[in-house]
Coordinates of N, CA and C in Angstrom, one line a residue:
M1 N 0.8 -1.2 0.0 CA 0.0 0.0 0.0 C 0.9 1.2 0.0
T2 N 0.5 2.2 -0.8 CA 1.3 3.5 -0.9 C 0.4 4.6 -0.4
T3 N 1.0 5.5 0.3 CA 0.2 6.7 0.8 C 0.1 7.7 -0.3
A4 N -0.6 8.8 0.0 CA -0.8 9.9 -1.0 C 0.5 10.5 -1.4
H5 N 1.5 10.4 -0.6 CA 2.8 11.0 -0.8 C 3.8 10.1 -1.5
G6 N 3.3 8.8 -1.8 CA 4.1 7.9 -2.5 C 5.0 7.0 -1.6
F7 N 4.8 7.1 -0.3 CA 5.5 6.3 0.7 C 4.7 5.1 1.2
T8 N 5.4 4.0 1.5 CA 4.7 2.8 2.0 C 4.7 2.9 3.5
P9 N 3.7 2.2 4.2 CA 3.7 2.2 5.6 C 5.0 1.7 6.3
E10 N 5.7 0.9 5.6 CA 7.0 0.4 6.1 C 8.0 1.5 6.2
F11 N 7.8 2.6 5.5 CA 8.8 3.7 5.5 C 8.9 4.3 6.9
R12 N 7.8 4.4 7.6 CA 7.8 5.0 9.0 C 8.7 4.0 9.9
R13 N 8.5 2.7 9.7 CA 9.3 1.8 10.5 C 10.7 1.8 10.1
A14 N 11.0 2.0 8.8 CA 12.4 2.0 8.4 C 13.1 3.2 9.0
V15 N 12.5 4.4 9.0 CA 13.0 5.6 9.6 C 13.3 5.3 11.1
A16 N 12.3 4.8 11.8 CA 12.4 4.5 13.2 C 13.6 3.5 13.5
R17 N 13.7 2.5 12.7 CA 14.8 1.6 12.8 C 16.2 2.3 12.7
E18 N 16.3 3.1 11.7 CA 17.5 3.9 11.4 C 17.8 4.8 12.6
L19 N 16.8 5.4 13.2 CA 17.0 6.3 14.3 C 17.4 5.4 15.6
E20 N 16.9 4.2 15.7 CA 17.3 3.3 16.8 C 18.7 2.9 16.7
D21 N 19.1 2.6 15.4 CA 20.6 2.3 15.2 C 21.5 3.4 15.5
L22 N 21.1 4.6 15.1 CA 21.9 5.8 15.4 C 21.9 6.0 16.9
S23 N 20.8 5.8 17.6 CA 20.7 6.0 19.1 C 21.7 5.0 19.8
E24 N 21.8 3.8 19.3 CA 22.7 2.9 19.9 C 24.1 3.3 19.7
D25 N 24.5 3.7 18.5 CA 25.8 4.3 18.2 C 26.1 5.4 19.2
I26 N 25.1 6.3 19.3 CA 25.3 7.5 20.2 C 25.5 7.1 21.6
L27 N 24.7 6.1 22.1 CA 24.9 5.6 23.5 C 26.3 5.2 23.8
W28 N 26.8 4.3 22.9 CA 28.2 3.8 23.1 C 29.2 4.9 23.1
T29 N 29.1 5.8 22.2 CA 30.1 6.9 22.2 C 29.9 7.8 23.4
E30 N 28.7 8.2 23.7 CA 28.4 9.0 24.9 C 29.0 8.4 26.1
K31 N 28.7 7.1 26.4 CA 29.2 6.5 27.6 C 30.7 6.3 27.6
A32 N 31.3 6.1 26.5 CA 32.8 6.1 26.4 C 33.4 7.4 26.8
H33 N 32.7 8.5 26.3 CA 33.2 9.8 26.7 C 33.1 10.0 28.2
F34 N 32.0 9.6 28.8 CA 31.9 9.7 30.3 C 32.9 8.8 31.0
A35 N 33.2 7.7 30.5 CA 34.2 6.8 31.1 C 35.6 7.5 31.0
H36 N 35.9 8.1 29.9 CA 37.2 8.8 29.7 C 37.2 10.0 30.7
A37 N 36.1 10.7 30.9 CA 36.1 11.8 31.8 C 36.4 11.3 33.2
E38 N 35.8 10.2 33.6 CA 36.1 9.6 34.9 C 37.5 9.3 35.1
A39 N 38.1 8.7 34.1 CA 39.6 8.4 34.2 C 40.4 9.7 34.4
H40 N 40.1 10.7 33.6 CA 40.9 11.9 33.7 C 40.6 12.6 35.1
A41 N 39.4 12.5 35.6 CA 39.2 13.0 37.0 C 40.0 12.3 38.0
R42 N 40.2 11.0 37.9 CA 41.0 10.2 38.8 C 42.5 10.6 38.7
I43 N 42.9 10.8 37.5 CA 44.3 11.2 37.2 C 44.6 12.5 37.9
N44 N 43.6 13.5 37.6 CA 43.7 14.8 38.2 C 43.8 14.8 39.7
L45 N 42.9 14.0 40.3 CA 42.9 13.8 41.8 C 44.2 13.3 42.3
W46 N 44.7 12.2 41.7 CA 45.9 11.6 42.3 C 47.1 12.4 42.1
L47 N 47.2 13.0 40.9 CA 48.4 13.9 40.7 C 48.3 15.1 41.6
G48 N 47.1 15.7 41.7 CA 47.0 16.9 42.6 C 47.2 16.6 44.1
L49 N 46.7 15.4 44.5 CA 47.0 15.1 45.9 C 48.5 14.8 46.2
T50 N 49.1 14.0 45.2 CA 50.5 13.7 45.4 C 51.3 15.0 45.4
S51 N 51.0 15.9 44.5 CA 51.8 17.1 44.4 C 51.6 18.0 45.7
T52 N 50.4 18.1 46.2 CA 50.1 18.9 47.4 C 50.8 18.3 48.6
I53 N 50.6 17.0 48.8 CA 51.2 16.3 49.9 C 52.7 16.4 49.9
S54 N 53.3 16.1 48.7 CA 54.8 16.2 48.6 C 55.3 17.6 48.9
A55 N 54.6 18.6 48.4 CA 55.0 20.0 48.6 C 54.9 20.3 50.1
S56 N 53.9 19.8 50.7 CA 53.7 20.1 52.2 C 54.8 19.4 53.0
I57 N 55.1 18.2 52.6 CA 56.2 17.4 53.3 C 57.5 18.2 53.1
A58 N 57.8 18.6 51.9 CA 59.0 19.3 51.6 C 59.1 20.6 52.4
A59 N 58.0 21.4 52.5 CA 58.0 22.6 53.2 C 58.2 22.3 54.7
A60 N 57.5 21.3 55.2 CA 57.6 21.0 56.7 C 59.0 20.5 57.1
T61 N 59.6 19.7 56.2 CA 60.9 19.2 56.6 C 62.0 20.2 56.5
V62 N 61.8 21.3 55.7 CA 62.8 22.4 55.7 C 63.0 23.0 57.0
L63 N 61.9 23.1 57.8 CA 61.9 23.7 59.1 C 62.3 22.8 60.2
T64 N 62.6 21.6 59.9 CA 63.0 20.6 60.9 C 64.4 20.2 60.6
E65 N 64.8 19.3 61.4 CA 66.2 18.8 61.2 C 66.1 17.4 60.5
A66 N 65.2 17.3 59.6 CA 65.0 16.1 58.8 C 66.2 16.0 57.8
A67 N 66.4 14.8 57.4 CA 67.5 14.6 56.4 C 67.2 15.4 55.2
P68 N 68.2 16.0 54.6 CA 68.0 16.8 53.3 C 67.5 15.9 52.2
V69 N 67.7 14.6 52.3 CA 67.2 13.7 51.3 C 65.7 13.7 51.3
V70 N 65.1 13.7 52.5 CA 63.6 13.7 52.6 C 63.1 15.0 51.9
T71 N 63.6 16.1 52.3 CA 63.2 17.4 51.7 C 63.3 17.4 50.2
G72 N 64.5 17.0 49.8 CA 64.8 17.0 48.3 C 63.9 16.0 47.6
A73 N 63.6 14.8 48.1 CA 62.8 13.8 47.4 C 61.3 14.3 47.4
A74 N 60.9 14.9 48.5 CA 59.5 15.4 48.5 C 59.3 16.6 47.5
A75 N 60.3 17.4 47.5 CA 60.3 18.6 46.5 C 60.3 18.1 45.1
L76 N 61.1 17.1 44.8 CA 61.2 16.5 43.5 C 59.9 15.9 43.0
I77 N 59.3 15.1 43.9 CA 58.0 14.5 43.6 C 56.9 15.6 43.4
A78 N 57.0 16.6 44.2 CA 56.0 17.7 44.0 C 56.2 18.4 42.7
A79 N 57.4 18.6 42.3 CA 57.7 19.3 41.0 C 57.3 18.4 39.9
I80 N 57.6 17.1 39.9 CA 57.2 16.2 38.8 C 55.7 16.1 38.7
T81 N 55.0 15.9 39.8 CA 53.6 15.8 39.7 C 52.9 17.1 39.2
A82 N 53.4 18.2 39.7 CA 52.9 19.5 39.3 C 53.2 19.7 37.8
G83 N 54.3 19.3 37.3 CA 54.7 19.4 35.9 C 53.7 18.5 35.1
L84 N 53.4 17.3 35.6 CA 52.5 16.4 34.9 C 51.1 17.0 34.8
L85 N 50.7 17.7 35.9 CA 49.4 18.3 35.9 C 49.3 19.4 34.8
T86 N 50.4 20.2 34.8 CA 50.5 21.3 33.8 C 50.5 20.8 32.4
F87 N 51.3 19.7 32.1 CA 51.5 19.2 30.8 C 50.3 18.4 30.3
L88 N 49.8 17.5 31.1 CA 48.7 16.6 30.7 C 47.3 17.3 30.8
K89 N 47.2 18.3 31.7 CA 45.9 19.0 31.9 C 44.7 18.0 32.0
P90 N 44.7 17.1 32.9 CA 43.6 16.2 33.0 C 42.3 16.8 33.3
R91 N 42.2 17.9 34.0 CA 41.0 18.6 34.2 C 40.3 19.1 32.9
E92 N 41.2 19.7 32.1 CA 40.7 20.1 30.8 C 40.2 19.0 29.9
A93 N 40.9 17.9 29.9 CA 40.5 16.7 29.1 C 39.2 16.2 29.7
E94 N 39.1 16.1 31.0 CA 37.8 15.6 31.6 C 36.7 16.5 31.2
L95 N 36.8 17.8 31.2 CA 35.7 18.7 30.8 C 35.4 18.5 29.3
R96 N 36.4 18.3 28.4 CA 36.1 18.1 27.0 C 35.3 16.8 26.8
H97 N 35.6 15.8 27.5 CA 34.9 14.5 27.4 C 33.5 14.6 28.0
L98 N 33.4 15.3 29.1 CA 32.1 15.6 29.7 C 31.1 16.3 28.8
T99 N 31.7 17.4 28.2 CA 30.9 18.2 27.2 C 30.4 17.3 26.1
A100 N 31.3 16.5 25.5 CA 30.9 15.6 24.4 C 29.9 14.6 24.8
G101 N 30.1 14.0 26.0 CA 29.1 13.1 26.5 C 27.7 13.7 26.7
R102 N 27.7 14.9 27.2 CA 26.4 15.6 27.5 C 25.7 16.0 26.2
Q103 N 26.5 16.4 25.2 CA 25.9 16.7 23.9 C 25.4 15.5 23.2
L104 N 26.1 14.4 23.3 CA 25.6 13.1 22.8 C 24.3 12.7 23.5
N105 N 24.3 12.8 24.8 CA 23.1 12.5 25.6 C 21.9 13.3 25.1
A106 N 22.1 14.6 24.9 CA 21.0 15.4 24.4 C 20.5 14.9 23.0
L107 N 21.5 14.6 22.2 CA 21.1 14.1 20.9 C 20.4 12.8 20.9
R108 N 20.8 11.9 21.8 CA 20.1 10.6 21.9 C 18.7 10.8 22.4
V109 N 18.5 11.7 23.3 CA 17.1 12.0 23.8 C 16.3 12.6 22.7
R110 N 16.9 13.4 21.8 CA 16.2 14.0 20.7 C 15.8 12.9 19.7
A111 N 16.7 11.9 19.5 CA 16.4 10.8 18.6 C 15.3 9.9 19.2
R112 N 15.3 9.7 20.5 CA 14.3 8.9 21.1 C 12.9 9.6 21.0
Q113 N 12.9 10.9 21.1 CA 11.7 11.7 21.0 C 11.1 11.6 19.5
M114 N 12.1 11.6 18.6 CA 11.6 11.5 17.2 C 10.9 10.2 17.0
I115 N 11.5 9.1 17.5 CA 10.9 7.8 17.4 C 9.6 7.7 18.1
R116 N 9.5 8.1 19.3 CA 8.3 7.9 20.1 C 7.2 9.0 19.9
I117 N 7.6 10.1 19.4 CA 6.6 11.2 19.2 C 6.4 11.5 17.7
D118 N 7.4 11.9 17.0 CA 7.3 12.3 15.6 C 6.8 11.1 14.7
L119 N 7.3 9.9 15.1 CA 7.0 8.7 14.2 C 5.9 7.8 14.9
A120 N 5.3 8.3 15.9 CA 4.3 7.5 16.6 C 3.1 7.2 15.6
T121 N 2.6 6.1 15.6 CA 1.5 5.7 14.7 C 0.3 6.6 14.8
S122 N 0.1 7.2 16.0 CA -1.0 8.1 16.3 C -0.7 9.5 15.7
A123 N 0.6 9.8 15.4 CA 0.9 11.1 14.8 C 0.5 11.2 13.3
P124 N 0.2 12.4 12.9 CA -0.2 12.5 11.5 C 1.0 12.1 10.5
D125 N 0.6 11.5 9.4 CA 1.6 11.1 8.4 C 2.3 12.4 7.9
D126 N 3.6 12.3 7.9 CA 4.4 13.4 7.3 C 5.7 12.8 6.8
P127 N 5.6 11.9 5.8 CA 6.8 11.2 5.4 C 7.9 12.1 4.9
R128 N 7.6 13.2 4.3 CA 8.7 14.1 3.8 C 9.6 14.6 4.9
S129 N 9.0 14.9 6.1 CA 9.8 15.4 7.2 C 10.5 14.2 7.9
W130 N 9.9 13.0 7.8 CA 10.5 11.8 8.4 C 11.8 11.5 7.8
R131 N 11.9 11.7 6.5 CA 13.0 11.4 5.7 C 14.3 12.1 6.2
S132 N 14.1 13.3 6.7 CA 15.2 14.2 7.1 C 15.7 13.8 8.6
L133 N 14.9 13.1 9.3 CA 15.2 12.9 10.7 C 16.5 12.1 10.9
P134 N 16.7 11.0 10.3 CA 18.0 10.3 10.5 C 19.2 11.1 10.0
A135 N 19.0 11.8 8.9 CA 20.2 12.6 8.4 C 20.5 13.7 9.4
E136 N 19.5 14.3 10.0 CA 19.7 15.4 11.0 C 20.5 14.8 12.2
V137 N 20.1 13.7 12.7 CA 20.8 13.1 13.9 C 22.2 12.7 13.5
A138 N 22.4 12.1 12.3 CA 23.7 11.6 11.9 C 24.6 12.8 11.7
S139 N 24.1 13.9 11.1 CA 24.9 15.1 10.9 C 25.3 15.7 12.2
E140 N 24.4 15.8 13.2 CA 24.8 16.3 14.5 C 25.8 15.5 15.2
K141 N 25.6 14.1 15.1 CA 26.6 13.2 15.8 C 28.0 13.4 15.1
A142 N 28.0 13.5 13.8 CA 29.3 13.7 13.1 C 30.0 15.0 13.6
K143 N 29.2 16.1 13.8 CA 29.7 17.4 14.3 C 30.3 17.2 15.7
I144 N 29.5 16.6 16.5 CA 30.0 16.4 17.9 C 31.2 15.6 17.9
D145 N 31.2 14.5 17.2 CA 32.4 13.6 17.1 C 33.6 14.3 16.6
G146 N 33.4 15.2 15.6 CA 34.6 16.0 15.0 C 35.2 16.9 16.0
E147 N 34.4 17.5 16.9 CA 34.9 18.4 17.9 C 35.4 17.8 19.2
A148 N 35.0 16.5 19.4 CA 35.3 15.9 20.7 C 36.7 15.3 20.6
P149 N 37.3 15.1 21.8 CA 38.6 14.4 21.9 C 38.5 12.9 21.5
A150 N 39.6 12.4 21.1 CA 39.6 10.9 20.7 C 39.2 10.0 21.9
L151 N 38.7 8.9 21.6 CA 38.4 7.9 22.6 C 39.3 6.7 22.5
S152 N 39.6 6.0 23.6 CA 40.4 4.8 23.6 C 39.5 3.6 23.7
G153 N 40.1 2.5 23.3 CA 39.4 1.2 23.4 C 39.1 0.9 24.9
R154 N 39.9 1.3 25.8 CA 39.7 1.1 27.2 C 38.4 1.8 27.7
A155 N 38.2 3.0 27.1 CA 37.0 3.8 27.5 C 35.7 3.0 27.0
F156 N 35.8 2.5 25.8 CA 34.7 1.7 25.2 C 34.5 0.4 26.1
D157 N 35.5 -0.2 26.5 CA 35.4 -1.4 27.4 C 34.7 -1.0 28.7
R158 N 35.0 0.1 29.3 CA 34.4 0.5 30.5 C 32.9 0.8 30.3
A159 N 32.7 1.5 29.1 CA 31.3 1.8 28.7 C 30.5 0.5 28.5
R160 N 31.1 -0.4 27.8 CA 30.4 -1.7 27.5 C 30.0 -2.4 28.8
T161 N 30.9 -2.4 29.8 CA 30.6 -3.0 31.1 C 29.3 -2.4 31.7
K162 N 29.2 -1.1 31.7 CA 28.0 -0.5 32.3 C 26.8 -0.6 31.4
I163 N 26.9 -0.5 30.1 CA 25.8 -0.7 29.2 C 25.2 -2.1 29.3
E164 N 26.1 -3.1 29.3 CA 25.6 -4.5 29.3 C 25.0 -4.8 30.7
A165 N 25.4 -4.1 31.7 CA 24.8 -4.3 33.1 C 23.5 -3.6 33.2
G166 N 23.1 -2.9 32.2 CA 21.8 -2.3 32.2 C 21.7 -1.0 32.9
H167 N 22.8 -0.3 33.2 CA 22.8 0.9 33.9 C 22.1 2.1 33.3
F168 N 21.9 2.0 32.0 CA 21.3 3.2 31.3 C 20.0 2.9 30.6
E169 N 19.3 1.9 31.1 CA 18.0 1.5 30.5 C 16.9 2.2 31.3
H170 N 15.9 2.6 30.5 CA 14.7 3.2 31.2 C 13.6 2.1 31.2
E171 N 12.8 2.2 32.3 CA 11.8 1.2 32.4 C 10.9 1.2 31.2
S172 N 10.7 2.4 30.6 CA 9.8 2.5 29.4 C 10.4 1.9 28.2
D173 N 11.7 1.7 28.2 CA 12.4 1.1 27.0 C 11.8 -0.3 26.8
S174 N 11.5 -1.1 27.8 CA 11.0 -2.4 27.6 C 9.5 -2.4 27.1
T175 N 8.8 -1.3 27.4 CA 7.4 -1.3 27.0 C 7.3 -0.8 25.5
Q176 N 8.4 -0.1 25.1 CA 8.4 0.4 23.7 C 8.8 -0.7 22.7
R177 N 9.5 -1.7 23.1 CA 9.9 -2.8 22.2 C 8.8 -3.8 22.0
S178 N 8.3 -3.8 20.8 CA 7.2 -4.8 20.5 C 7.3 -5.2 19.1

């Protein structure tokens, strides 16, 4: 059967399937960015704590009769970790990954709304606008990916663990699958 616009009823389902596939791709990339952000936050914390504690030890031992080796070692550790913080900039990397993850999350929500609202069988037929929905989502994902920092396989592994454990499923997801 063909509609007045020349589209078959399967067209709506095909557009929805494409949006679902894009949503799955977005989910994996989004959660990998969040995993990368967590890793950078831990690096920042440990380097910052090590630097602060070492600098404090170096300063405290200068005023005591501690061995100069202790003061020197603590100062060296403080300098190395402070240098690593400056060079690696883990806080900035964390924020870039968080931003990408949040943008991807918003895009995934938009894709879900397209599927559940714009393509709902109770919604009026508008096949011409449906055709642009997957392209719009794919284009926005490509833009976000192009501006985002690179991801590691390790980040995808951490994301996979959480996704497969069901951490990001909505109760309504199970009622939508039929």
